[in-house]
Amino acid sequence: MAVVSRCATCSRHTFIPHEFDRRTTVAAASSFCYSPKKAPQRIVAGSTRGSRVIVAASPPTEDALVATEPLTKQDLVDYLASGCKPRDKWRIGTEHEKFGFEFGSLRPMKYEQIAELLNSISERFDWDKIMEGDKIIGLKQGKQSISLEPGGQFELSGAPLETLHQTCAEVNSHLYQVKAVAEEMGIGFLGIGFQPKWGIKDIPIMPKGRYEIMRNYMPKVGSLGLDMMFRTCTVQVNLDFSSEVDMIRKFRAGLALQPIATALFANSPFKEGKPNGFVSMRSHIWTDTDKDRTGMLPFVFDDSFGFEQYVDYALDVPMYFVYRKHRYIDCTGKTFRDFLAGRLPCIPGEFPTLNDWENHLTTIFPEVRLKRYLEMRGADGGPWRRLCALPALWVGLLYDDVSLQSILDLTADWTTEERQMLRNKVPITGLKTPFRDGLLKHVAEDVLKLAKDGLERRGFKESGFLNEVAEVVRTDWNKCSAI
């Protein structure tokens, strides 16, 4: 159930997550404000869903929120700030995508096959179905969900978990369930960052309204946006912060080191059956997808940066859509700042809800993305051991105070130009990218040691999950694999 609340102290709207929020635990569902002195008062609640079939669209925010008065910019700032939580509530949320293919022809799965796979997983392993109209587009079980990317890439969005052991067990359970059903259908899955064999014309289009809007818009703003939609896969981790200051520190560390993560997990060297000249074609694609909503966000390193500055950035990122009455409405080219003022031609006179803001934030694609948590977005998809290694890297670096401070010290004098240079060159040369007096590989060795030390200080015996990327640094060799 989704709830809009108003702080009795400052009269700002705040947001209590609904049941479909993929990252928020029950313990963290309380609303945060900058100066909370009284409990917020509930003013509007959405309806609850049935238990077996969830009728929703992706992102799953069907329940409309109705505020008694228009939102302000401060409400949007408070929404991001509501993600702050004490250290003992910090969790690890891992998401990964993979390509499904037919064993015989090696062709991508058709939607009909994907629907059969989803229905079979639902029935055999007790997942709830997520529908858009009469089409199944995903599954939900507890706080984890399965969804479809535009070209049928199969994504697990994991539950917020406490340890990397739990995260890796979740990945293994998911892959077991998918494999158990898929093999009976003659279907396999490939862990890699870019579709290695087939062209865009060969990729099926998923029946999701938001993707139709994006597919029409992408060619207007970049030459590689359709490749991003239909032919890439990633693995990412979502991590918490305790305060605005903690968010800033982690955001800066994440952005500075994102090219190193790209190099460590580079895994997309093929295109349409041939070497493509990149170690990470997926990463390169993002450089010409849509410059309004991607990139290294140099303003994060400004002294003035905080929640409000990110809101200012997001307000001016062009919108894709508004979701009303189970339908996506094309609002491309207009900004959320226009929406906040009630000036959207696609829905004239309407003002946004916090669900609209939440949806808009999912359409911004920088290397590190801020919601009510931080998403590390620089890695290619890969085989299952990599799916455990990526969260291990970032948890070791960002959830340990000593390692985080060491990273901030290490990168403190890196210039905007140097960070952008790494962003541009790493997709081509990976760990062999020249940096200052050596190679990026030498920096990666230091970073990996800090991650290992950070994990060891956590006390959960998690450092073994880094073995896969330690081998990459040692040998400078990446690999793709059938999952």
CSV table of C-alpha atoms in Angstrom, one decimal:
chain,number,residue,atom,x,y,z
A,1,MET,CA,0.0,0.0,0.0
A,2,ALA,CA,1.3,3.4,-0.9
A,3,VAL,CA,0.9,6.3,1.5
A,4,VAL,CA,1.5,10.1,1.2
A,5,SER,CA,2.2,11.6,4.5
A,6,ARG,CA,2.7,15.2,5.7
A,7,CYS,CA,5.2,16.0,8.4
A,8,ALA,CA,3.4,17.7,11.2
A,9,THR,CA,6.4,19.9,11.9
A,10,CYS,CA,7.3,21.3,8.5
A,11,SER,CA,4.2,20.5,6.4
A,12,ARG,CA,6.2,18.8,3.7
A,13,HIS,CA,5.0,15.8,1.8
A,14,THR,CA,6.9,12.6,2.6
A,15,PHE,CA,6.6,9.2,1.2
A,16,ILE,CA,6.0,5.8,2.8
A,17,PRO,CA,7.0,3.1,0.3
A,18,HIS,CA,4.3,0.8,-1.1
A,19,GLU,CA,4.6,-3.0,-1.1
A,20,PHE,CA,6.2,-3.1,-4.5
A,21,ASP,CA,9.3,-1.1,-3.6
A,22,ARG,CA,12.2,-3.3,-4.5
A,23,ARG,CA,14.7,-1.9,-2.1
A,24,THR,CA,13.0,-0.8,1.2
A,25,THR,CA,12.6,-3.2,4.1
A,26,VAL,CA,9.7,-3.0,6.5
A,27,ALA,CA,12.1,-1.8,9.2
A,28,ALA,CA,13.0,1.2,7.0
A,29,ALA,CA,9.5,2.1,5.9
A,30,SER,CA,9.2,5.0,8.3
A,31,SER,CA,9.4,8.4,6.7
A,32,PHE,CA,12.4,10.7,7.4
A,33,CYS,CA,12.3,14.5,7.4
A,34,TYR,CA,15.1,17.0,8.2
A,35,SER,CA,13.6,18.0,11.6
A,36,PRO,CA,11.0,15.3,12.6
A,37,LYS,CA,9.4,16.2,16.0
A,38,LYS,CA,6.1,14.5,15.5
A,39,ALA,CA,4.9,11.4,13.6
A,40,PRO,CA,3.6,12.2,10.1
A,41,GLN,CA,-0.1,12.1,9.6
A,42,ARG,CA,-1.5,9.8,6.9
A,43,ILE,CA,-3.7,11.6,4.5
A,44,VAL,CA,-4.2,9.3,1.4
A,45,ALA,CA,-3.7,5.6,0.8
A,46,GLY,CA,-3.8,3.5,-2.3
A,47,SER,CA,-5.6,0.2,-2.7
A,48,THR,CA,-4.0,-3.1,-2.0
A,49,ARG,CA,-3.6,-5.8,-4.6
A,50,GLY,CA,-4.8,-9.4,-4.7
A,51,SER,CA,-2.4,-12.2,-3.5
A,52,ARG,CA,-1.9,-14.3,-6.6
A,53,VAL,CA,-1.9,-12.1,-9.7
A,54,ILE,CA,-0.5,-8.6,-9.5
A,55,VAL,CA,-1.9,-6.4,-12.2
A,56,ALA,CA,0.7,-3.7,-12.6
A,57,ALA,CA,3.0,-2.1,-15.1
A,58,SER,CA,6.8,-1.7,-14.9
A,59,PRO,CA,8.0,0.2,-12.9
A,60,PRO,CA,5.4,-1.3,-10.6
A,61,THR,CA,3.7,1.8,-9.1
A,62,GLU,CA,0.2,1.3,-10.2
A,63,ASP,CA,-1.5,2.6,-7.1
A,64,ALA,CA,-2.1,6.3,-7.8
A,65,LEU,CA,-1.2,8.8,-5.1
A,66,VAL,CA,-3.4,11.8,-4.7
A,67,ALA,CA,-2.0,14.7,-2.7
A,68,THR,CA,-4.3,17.4,-1.3
A,69,GLU,CA,-2.1,20.1,-2.9
A,70,PRO,CA,0.6,20.3,-5.5
A,71,LEU,CA,4.1,19.0,-4.7
A,72,THR,CA,6.9,21.4,-4.2
A,73,LYS,CA,10.6,21.0,-5.1
A,74,GLN,CA,11.2,20.5,-1.4
A,75,ASP,CA,8.9,17.5,-1.4
A,76,LEU,CA,11.1,16.0,-4.1
A,77,VAL,CA,14.2,16.7,-2.0
A,78,ASP,CA,12.6,15.1,1.0
A,79,TYR,CA,11.7,12.0,-1.0
A,80,LEU,CA,15.4,11.4,-1.7
A,81,ALA,CA,16.3,12.2,1.9
A,82,SER,CA,13.8,9.7,3.1
A,83,GLY,CA,16.3,7.0,2.0
A,84,CYS,CA,18.6,7.9,4.9
A,85,LYS,CA,18.8,5.0,7.3
A,86,PRO,CA,21.1,4.0,10.2
A,87,ARG,CA,23.9,1.6,9.5
A,88,ASP,CA,22.2,-1.4,11.0
A,89,LYS,CA,19.4,-1.0,8.4
A,90,TRP,CA,21.8,-0.9,5.4
A,91,ARG,CA,21.1,-3.6,2.9
A,92,ILE,CA,22.5,-5.0,-0.4
A,93,GLY,CA,20.3,-5.2,-3.4
A,94,THR,CA,21.7,-6.8,-6.5
A,95,GLU,CA,20.2,-6.7,-10.0
A,96,HIS,CA,21.4,-8.6,-13.0
A,97,GLU,CA,20.3,-9.2,-16.6
A,98,LYS,CA,21.0,-12.1,-19.0
A,99,PHE,CA,20.2,-13.1,-22.6
A,100,GLY,CA,17.9,-16.0,-23.3
A,101,PHE,CA,18.4,-18.1,-26.5
A,102,GLU,CA,17.2,-21.2,-28.2
A,103,PHE,CA,19.6,-24.1,-28.0
A,104,GLY,CA,19.1,-25.2,-31.5
A,105,SER,CA,19.1,-21.9,-33.5
A,106,LEU,CA,20.9,-19.7,-31.0
A,107,ARG,CA,18.2,-17.1,-31.7
A,108,PRO,CA,16.9,-14.9,-29.0
A,109,MET,CA,13.8,-16.0,-27.1
A,110,LYS,CA,10.5,-14.8,-28.5
A,111,TYR,CA,8.0,-13.1,-26.2
A,112,GLU,CA,5.8,-16.2,-26.4
A,113,GLN,CA,8.6,-18.4,-25.1
A,114,ILE,CA,9.3,-15.8,-22.3
A,115,ALA,CA,5.7,-15.8,-21.3
A,116,GLU,CA,5.7,-19.6,-21.1
A,117,LEU,CA,8.9,-19.4,-19.0
A,118,LEU,CA,7.4,-16.8,-16.6
A,119,ASN,CA,4.2,-18.7,-16.3
A,120,SER,CA,6.0,-22.0,-15.6
A,121,ILE,CA,8.3,-20.4,-13.0
A,122,SER,CA,5.3,-18.8,-11.3
A,123,GLU,CA,3.4,-22.1,-11.1
A,124,ARG,CA,6.4,-24.3,-10.1
A,125,PHE,CA,8.1,-22.0,-7.6
A,126,ASP,CA,5.2,-19.9,-6.3
A,127,TRP,CA,5.8,-16.5,-7.8
A,128,ASP,CA,3.1,-13.9,-8.3
A,129,LYS,CA,2.5,-12.7,-11.9
A,130,ILE,CA,2.9,-9.1,-13.0
A,131,MET,CA,0.7,-8.2,-15.9
A,132,GLU,CA,0.4,-5.3,-18.3
A,133,GLY,CA,-3.0,-5.6,-19.9
A,134,ASP,CA,-3.3,-9.3,-20.7
A,135,LYS,CA,0.4,-9.9,-21.1
A,136,ILE,CA,2.6,-11.3,-18.4
A,137,ILE,CA,5.7,-9.1,-18.0
A,138,GLY,CA,7.2,-10.2,-14.8
A,139,LEU,CA,7.0,-12.0,-11.5
A,140,LYS,CA,7.1,-11.1,-7.8
A,141,GLN,CA,8.0,-13.1,-4.7
A,142,GLY,CA,8.5,-11.3,-1.5
A,143,LYS,CA,10.9,-8.4,-2.1
A,144,GLN,CA,12.5,-9.8,-5.2
A,145,SER,CA,11.1,-9.5,-8.7
A,146,ILE,CA,11.8,-10.8,-12.2
A,147,SER,CA,11.2,-8.3,-15.1
A,148,LEU,CA,11.9,-8.0,-18.8
A,149,GLU,CA,14.1,-5.4,-20.5
A,150,PRO,CA,13.1,-4.1,-23.9
A,151,GLY,CA,14.6,-7.0,-25.9
A,152,GLY,CA,13.6,-9.7,-23.6
A,153,GLN,CA,16.7,-9.6,-21.4
A,154,PHE,CA,15.7,-11.5,-18.2
A,155,GLU,CA,16.3,-9.5,-15.1
A,156,LEU,CA,16.3,-10.5,-11.4
A,157,SER,CA,15.9,-7.5,-9.0
A,158,GLY,CA,17.0,-9.0,-5.7
A,159,ALA,CA,15.6,-8.4,-2.3
A,160,PRO,CA,17.5,-6.0,0.1
A,161,LEU,CA,19.7,-8.5,2.0
A,162,GLU,CA,22.2,-8.1,4.9
A,163,THR,CA,25.2,-10.2,3.7
A,164,LEU,CA,26.9,-11.2,0.5
A,165,HIS,CA,26.3,-14.8,1.4
A,166,GLN,CA,22.5,-14.1,1.3
A,167,THR,CA,22.9,-12.2,-2.0
A,168,CYS,CA,24.8,-15.0,-3.7
A,169,ALA,CA,22.4,-17.6,-2.4
A,170,GLU,CA,19.5,-15.6,-3.9
A,171,VAL,CA,21.3,-15.4,-7.3
A,172,ASN,CA,22.0,-19.2,-7.2
A,173,SER,CA,18.4,-20.0,-6.3
A,174,HIS,CA,17.1,-17.8,-9.1
A,175,LEU,CA,19.5,-19.3,-11.7
A,176,TYR,CA,18.5,-22.8,-10.5
A,177,GLN,CA,14.8,-22.0,-11.0
A,178,VAL,CA,15.3,-20.4,-14.4
A,179,LYS,CA,17.5,-23.3,-15.6
A,180,ALA,CA,15.1,-26.0,-14.3
A,181,VAL,CA,12.3,-24.6,-16.5
A,182,ALA,CA,14.3,-23.2,-19.4
A,183,GLU,CA,16.2,-26.4,-20.2
A,184,GLU,CA,12.9,-28.3,-20.6
A,185,MET,CA,12.0,-25.7,-23.2
A,186,GLY,CA,15.3,-25.9,-25.0
A,187,ILE,CA,16.3,-22.5,-23.8
A,188,GLY,CA,19.7,-21.4,-22.4
A,189,PHE,CA,21.0,-18.1,-20.9
A,190,LEU,CA,24.2,-16.2,-21.6
A,191,GLY,CA,25.9,-13.9,-19.1
A,192,ILE,CA,27.6,-11.2,-21.2
A,193,GLY,CA,27.3,-7.4,-21.6
A,194,PHE,CA,26.3,-7.1,-25.2
A,195,GLN,CA,24.3,-9.4,-27.6
A,196,PRO,CA,27.2,-11.2,-29.4
A,197,LYS,CA,25.5,-12.6,-32.5
A,198,TRP,CA,22.2,-11.0,-33.5
A,199,GLY,CA,21.3,-7.6,-34.9
A,200,ILE,CA,18.6,-5.3,-33.6
A,201,LYS,CA,16.2,-6.5,-36.4
A,202,ASP,CA,16.5,-10.0,-34.9
A,203,ILE,CA,15.6,-9.0,-31.3
A,204,PRO,CA,12.0,-9.4,-30.2
A,205,ILE,CA,10.2,-6.4,-28.7
A,206,MET,CA,8.6,-6.8,-25.3
A,207,PRO,CA,4.9,-5.7,-25.0
A,208,LYS,CA,5.6,-2.9,-22.4
A,209,GLY,CA,4.2,0.5,-23.0
A,210,ARG,CA,7.1,2.5,-21.6
A,211,TYR,CA,9.5,0.7,-24.0
A,212,GLU,CA,7.4,1.7,-27.0
A,213,ILE,CA,7.8,5.4,-26.0
A,214,MET,CA,11.5,5.0,-25.4
A,215,ARG,CA,12.0,3.2,-28.7
A,216,ASN,CA,10.5,6.0,-30.6
A,217,TYR,CA,12.4,8.7,-28.7
A,218,MET,CA,15.9,7.2,-28.6
A,219,PRO,CA,16.9,7.8,-32.2
A,220,LYS,CA,16.2,11.5,-31.7
A,221,VAL,CA,18.8,11.9,-29.0
A,222,GLY,CA,21.6,9.5,-29.8
A,223,SER,CA,22.9,6.9,-32.3
A,224,LEU,CA,23.2,4.0,-29.9
A,225,GLY,CA,20.1,4.2,-27.7
A,226,LEU,CA,18.3,1.3,-29.4
A,227,ASP,CA,21.4,-0.9,-29.0
A,228,MET,CA,21.3,0.0,-25.3
A,229,MET,CA,17.7,-1.0,-25.0
A,230,PHE,CA,17.7,-4.2,-27.0
A,231,ARG,CA,21.3,-5.6,-26.9
A,232,THR,CA,22.9,-4.9,-23.5
A,233,CYS,CA,22.9,-6.6,-20.1
A,234,THR,CA,24.3,-5.4,-16.8
A,235,VAL,CA,24.8,-6.3,-13.2
A,236,GLN,CA,24.5,-3.6,-10.6
A,237,VAL,CA,24.3,-3.2,-6.8
A,238,ASN,CA,22.1,-0.8,-4.8
A,239,LEU,CA,23.5,0.5,-1.5
A,240,ASP,CA,22.2,2.6,1.3
A,241,PHE,CA,23.4,5.8,3.0
A,242,SER,CA,23.0,7.1,6.5
A,243,SER,CA,22.8,10.9,5.8
A,244,GLU,CA,23.2,13.5,3.1
A,245,VAL,CA,26.9,13.7,3.9
A,246,ASP,CA,27.3,9.9,3.6
A,247,MET,CA,25.4,9.9,0.3
A,248,ILE,CA,27.8,12.5,-1.1
A,249,ARG,CA,30.9,10.6,0.0
A,250,LYS,CA,29.6,7.3,-1.5
A,251,PHE,CA,28.3,9.0,-4.7
A,252,ARG,CA,31.7,10.6,-5.3
A,253,ALA,CA,33.6,7.4,-4.6
A,254,GLY,CA,31.3,5.5,-6.8
A,255,LEU,CA,31.6,7.9,-9.7
A,256,ALA,CA,35.4,8.1,-9.5
A,257,LEU,CA,35.8,4.4,-9.4
A,258,GLN,CA,33.1,3.4,-11.9
A,259,PRO,CA,35.5,3.2,-14.8
A,260,ILE,CA,37.6,0.7,-12.7
A,261,ALA,CA,34.4,-1.4,-12.2
A,262,THR,CA,33.8,-1.2,-15.9
A,263,ALA,CA,37.3,-2.5,-16.6
A,264,LEU,CA,37.1,-5.3,-14.0
A,265,PHE,CA,33.8,-6.5,-15.4
A,266,ALA,CA,34.3,-5.7,-19.1
A,267,ASN,CA,32.6,-8.5,-20.9
A,268,SER,CA,31.2,-7.4,-24.2
A,269,PRO,CA,33.8,-7.8,-27.0
A,270,PHE,CA,31.6,-9.2,-29.8
A,271,LYS,CA,29.0,-7.8,-32.1
A,272,GLU,CA,27.1,-9.8,-34.7
A,273,GLY,CA,29.6,-12.6,-34.5
A,274,LYS,CA,32.8,-10.6,-34.8
A,275,PRO,CA,35.1,-8.7,-32.4
A,276,ASN,CA,33.8,-5.2,-32.0
A,277,GLY,CA,37.0,-3.4,-31.0
A,278,PHE,CA,35.9,-2.9,-27.3
A,279,VAL,CA,36.4,-4.7,-24.1
A,280,SER,CA,33.0,-3.2,-23.0
A,281,MET,CA,30.8,-2.4,-25.9
A,282,ARG,CA,28.0,-2.0,-23.4
A,283,SER,CA,29.8,0.8,-21.6
A,284,HIS,CA,30.7,2.5,-24.9
A,285,ILE,CA,27.0,2.5,-26.0
A,286,TRP,CA,26.0,4.6,-23.1
A,287,THR,CA,28.3,7.4,-24.4
A,288,ASP,CA,25.9,8.1,-27.3
A,289,THR,CA,22.5,7.0,-25.9
A,290,ASP,CA,21.2,10.3,-24.6
A,291,LYS,CA,23.6,12.9,-23.1
A,292,ASP,CA,20.7,14.6,-21.2
A,293,ARG,CA,20.4,11.6,-18.8
A,294,THR,CA,23.7,9.8,-18.8
A,295,GLY,CA,27.3,10.3,-17.9
A,296,MET,CA,29.7,11.0,-15.0
A,297,LEU,CA,27.8,13.9,-13.4
A,298,PRO,CA,30.7,16.3,-12.6
A,299,PHE,CA,28.4,18.5,-10.5
A,300,VAL,CA,28.5,15.7,-7.8
A,301,PHE,CA,32.0,16.9,-7.0
A,302,ASP,CA,30.9,20.5,-6.4
A,303,ASP,CA,31.1,21.8,-2.9
A,304,SER,CA,27.4,22.7,-3.1
A,305,PHE,CA,26.3,19.2,-4.0
A,306,GLY,CA,23.5,17.5,-2.0
A,307,PHE,CA,20.0,16.1,-2.4
A,308,GLU,CA,18.7,19.5,-3.7
A,309,GLN,CA,21.3,19.7,-6.5
A,310,TYR,CA,20.4,16.2,-7.7
A,311,VAL,CA,16.8,17.2,-7.7
A,312,ASP,CA,17.6,20.3,-9.8
A,313,TYR,CA,19.4,18.0,-12.3
A,314,ALA,CA,16.6,15.5,-12.5
A,315,LEU,CA,14.0,18.2,-12.8
A,316,ASP,CA,15.6,19.3,-16.1
A,317,VAL,CA,16.1,15.8,-17.6
A,318,PRO,CA,13.5,15.3,-20.3
A,319,MET,CA,10.7,13.0,-19.4
A,320,TYR,CA,9.6,9.8,-21.2
A,321,PHE,CA,6.1,9.3,-19.9
A,322,VAL,CA,3.4,9.7,-17.3
A,323,TYR,CA,1.5,6.6,-16.1
A,324,ARG,CA,-2.3,7.0,-15.7
A,325,LYS,CA,-5.2,4.5,-15.6
A,326,HIS,CA,-2.9,1.6,-16.5
A,327,ARG,CA,-1.5,3.4,-19.5
A,328,TYR,CA,1.7,5.1,-20.4
A,329,ILE,CA,1.2,8.6,-21.9
A,330,ASP,CA,4.0,9.9,-24.1
A,331,CYS,CA,5.4,13.1,-22.6
A,332,THR,CA,8.8,13.1,-24.3
A,333,GLY,CA,10.7,16.4,-24.6
A,334,LYS,CA,9.1,18.0,-21.6
A,335,THR,CA,10.7,18.2,-18.2
A,336,PHE,CA,9.6,17.3,-14.7
A,337,ARG,CA,10.0,21.0,-13.9
A,338,ASP,CA,7.3,21.6,-16.4
A,339,PHE,CA,5.2,18.9,-14.8
A,340,LEU,CA,5.7,20.5,-11.3
A,341,ALA,CA,4.3,23.7,-12.7
A,342,GLY,CA,1.3,21.9,-14.3
A,343,ARG,CA,2.5,22.6,-17.8
A,344,LEU,CA,2.6,19.2,-19.4
A,345,PRO,CA,0.7,19.3,-22.8
A,346,CYS,CA,0.3,15.5,-22.6
A,347,ILE,CA,-1.9,15.8,-19.4
A,348,PRO,CA,-2.8,19.6,-19.3
A,349,GLY,CA,-3.4,21.1,-15.9
A,350,GLU,CA,-2.3,18.0,-13.9
A,351,PHE,CA,0.4,18.0,-11.2
A,352,PRO,CA,2.7,15.2,-10.4
A,353,THR,CA,2.5,12.7,-7.5
A,354,LEU,CA,5.5,11.2,-5.7
A,355,ASN,CA,4.9,8.1,-7.8
A,356,ASP,CA,5.5,10.2,-10.9
A,357,TRP,CA,8.7,11.4,-9.4
A,358,GLU,CA,9.7,7.9,-8.5
A,359,ASN,CA,9.0,6.7,-12.1
A,360,HIS,CA,10.9,9.7,-13.6
A,361,LEU,CA,14.0,8.9,-11.5
A,362,THR,CA,14.1,5.4,-13.1
A,363,THR,CA,14.5,7.0,-16.6
A,364,ILE,CA,17.8,8.8,-15.7
A,365,PHE,CA,20.9,6.7,-16.5
A,366,PRO,CA,24.1,8.1,-15.1
A,367,GLU,CA,27.0,5.9,-14.1
A,368,VAL,CA,25.9,6.2,-10.5
A,369,ARG,CA,22.2,6.9,-9.9
A,370,LEU,CA,20.5,8.3,-6.9
A,371,LYS,CA,17.1,7.3,-5.7
A,372,ARG,CA,16.5,6.6,-2.1
A,373,TYR,CA,19.7,4.5,-2.4
A,374,LEU,CA,22.7,4.6,-4.7
A,375,GLU,CA,23.0,2.4,-7.8
A,376,MET,CA,26.4,1.4,-9.1
A,377,ARG,CA,25.8,1.0,-12.8
A,378,GLY,CA,29.1,0.6,-14.6
A,379,ALA,CA,29.5,-3.2,-15.0
A,380,ASP,CA,28.7,-5.6,-17.8
A,381,GLY,CA,26.6,-8.7,-17.2
A,382,GLY,CA,28.5,-11.9,-16.7
A,383,PRO,CA,28.6,-15.5,-15.4
A,384,TRP,CA,27.2,-16.3,-12.0
A,385,ARG,CA,30.5,-15.8,-10.0
A,386,ARG,CA,30.6,-12.2,-11.4
A,387,LEU,CA,27.1,-11.6,-10.1
A,388,CYS,CA,28.4,-12.2,-6.6
A,389,ALA,CA,31.7,-10.3,-7.1
A,390,LEU,CA,30.1,-7.0,-8.2
A,391,PRO,CA,28.2,-6.4,-5.0
A,392,ALA,CA,31.3,-7.7,-3.0
A,393,LEU,CA,33.5,-5.0,-4.6
A,394,TRP,CA,31.2,-2.1,-3.8
A,395,VAL,CA,30.2,-3.3,-0.3
A,396,GLY,CA,33.8,-3.7,0.6
A,397,LEU,CA,34.6,-0.1,-0.6
A,398,LEU,CA,31.5,1.8,0.5
A,399,TYR,CA,30.1,0.0,3.6
A,400,ASP,CA,33.4,0.2,5.5
A,401,ASP,CA,34.4,3.6,6.8
A,402,VAL,CA,38.2,3.0,6.5
A,403,SER,CA,38.0,1.8,2.9
A,404,LEU,CA,35.6,4.6,1.9
A,405,GLN,CA,37.9,7.3,3.3
A,406,SER,CA,40.9,5.6,1.6
A,407,ILE,CA,39.1,5.8,-1.7
A,408,LEU,CA,38.2,9.4,-1.2
A,409,ASP,CA,41.8,10.2,-0.4
A,410,LEU,CA,43.0,8.2,-3.4
A,411,THR,CA,40.7,10.0,-5.8
A,412,ALA,CA,40.7,13.5,-4.2
A,413,ASP,CA,43.0,15.1,-6.8
A,414,TRP,CA,41.5,13.3,-9.8
A,415,THR,CA,40.3,16.1,-12.1
A,416,THR,CA,37.0,16.2,-14.0
A,417,GLU,CA,39.0,15.7,-17.2
A,418,GLU,CA,40.8,12.7,-15.9
A,419,ARG,CA,37.5,11.0,-14.7
A,420,GLN,CA,36.0,11.7,-18.1
A,421,MET,CA,39.1,10.4,-19.9
A,422,LEU,CA,38.8,7.1,-18.0
A,423,ARG,CA,35.1,7.0,-18.8
A,424,ASN,CA,35.8,7.4,-22.5
A,425,LYS,CA,38.9,5.1,-22.8
A,426,VAL,CA,38.2,2.2,-20.5
A,427,PRO,CA,35.5,0.7,-22.8
A,428,ILE,CA,38.3,0.3,-25.4
A,429,THR,CA,41.4,-0.5,-23.4
A,430,GLY,CA,40.1,-1.7,-20.0
A,431,LEU,CA,42.7,-2.2,-17.3
A,432,LYS,CA,45.4,-1.4,-19.8
A,433,THR,CA,44.3,2.2,-20.0
A,434,PRO,CA,47.2,4.6,-19.2
A,435,PHE,CA,46.6,6.7,-16.1
A,436,ARG,CA,49.1,9.2,-14.8
A,437,ASP,CA,52.4,7.4,-14.4
A,438,GLY,CA,51.1,3.9,-14.9
A,439,LEU,CA,48.2,1.8,-16.0
A,440,LEU,CA,44.6,1.7,-14.6
A,441,LYS,CA,45.5,-1.9,-13.6
A,442,HIS,CA,47.8,-0.6,-10.9
A,443,VAL,CA,45.0,1.5,-9.4
A,444,ALA,CA,42.6,-1.4,-9.6
A,445,GLU,CA,45.1,-3.5,-7.6
A,446,ASP,CA,45.0,-1.0,-4.8
A,447,VAL,CA,41.2,-0.6,-5.0
A,448,LEU,CA,40.7,-4.4,-4.8
A,449,LYS,CA,42.9,-4.6,-1.7
A,450,LEU,CA,40.8,-1.9,-0.1
A,451,ALA,CA,37.6,-3.8,-1.0
A,452,LYS,CA,39.0,-7.0,0.5
A,453,ASP,CA,40.1,-5.2,3.7
A,454,GLY,CA,36.7,-3.6,4.0
A,455,LEU,CA,34.9,-7.0,3.6
A,456,GLU,CA,37.2,-8.6,6.2
A,457,ARG,CA,36.4,-5.8,8.7
A,458,ARG,CA,32.6,-6.5,8.2
A,459,GLY,CA,33.3,-9.9,9.9
A,460,PHE,CA,31.0,-12.0,7.6
A,461,LYS,CA,33.8,-13.9,5.8
A,462,GLU,CA,32.8,-12.4,2.5
A,463,SER,CA,36.2,-11.6,0.9
A,464,GLY,CA,36.2,-14.8,-1.1
A,465,PHE,CA,33.5,-13.4,-3.4
A,466,LEU,CA,36.3,-11.1,-4.8
A,467,ASN,CA,38.3,-14.0,-6.0
A,468,GLU,CA,36.8,-13.8,-9.5
A,469,VAL,CA,37.8,-10.2,-10.1
A,470,ALA,CA,41.2,-10.7,-8.4
A,471,GLU,CA,41.9,-13.2,-11.1
A,472,VAL,CA,40.9,-10.6,-13.7
A,473,VAL,CA,43.4,-8.1,-12.3
A,474,ARG,CA,46.1,-10.8,-12.0
A,475,THR,CA,45.7,-12.1,-15.6
A,476,ASP,CA,44.0,-9.1,-17.3
A,477,TRP,CA,41.5,-11.6,-18.8
A,478,ASN,CA,37.7,-11.4,-18.7
A,479,LYS,CA,35.3,-14.1,-19.8
A,480,CYS,CA,31.7,-14.6,-20.8
A,481,SER,CA,29.8,-17.7,-20.0
A,482,ALA,CA,26.5,-19.6,-20.4
A,483,ILE,CA,24.8,-19.2,-17.0
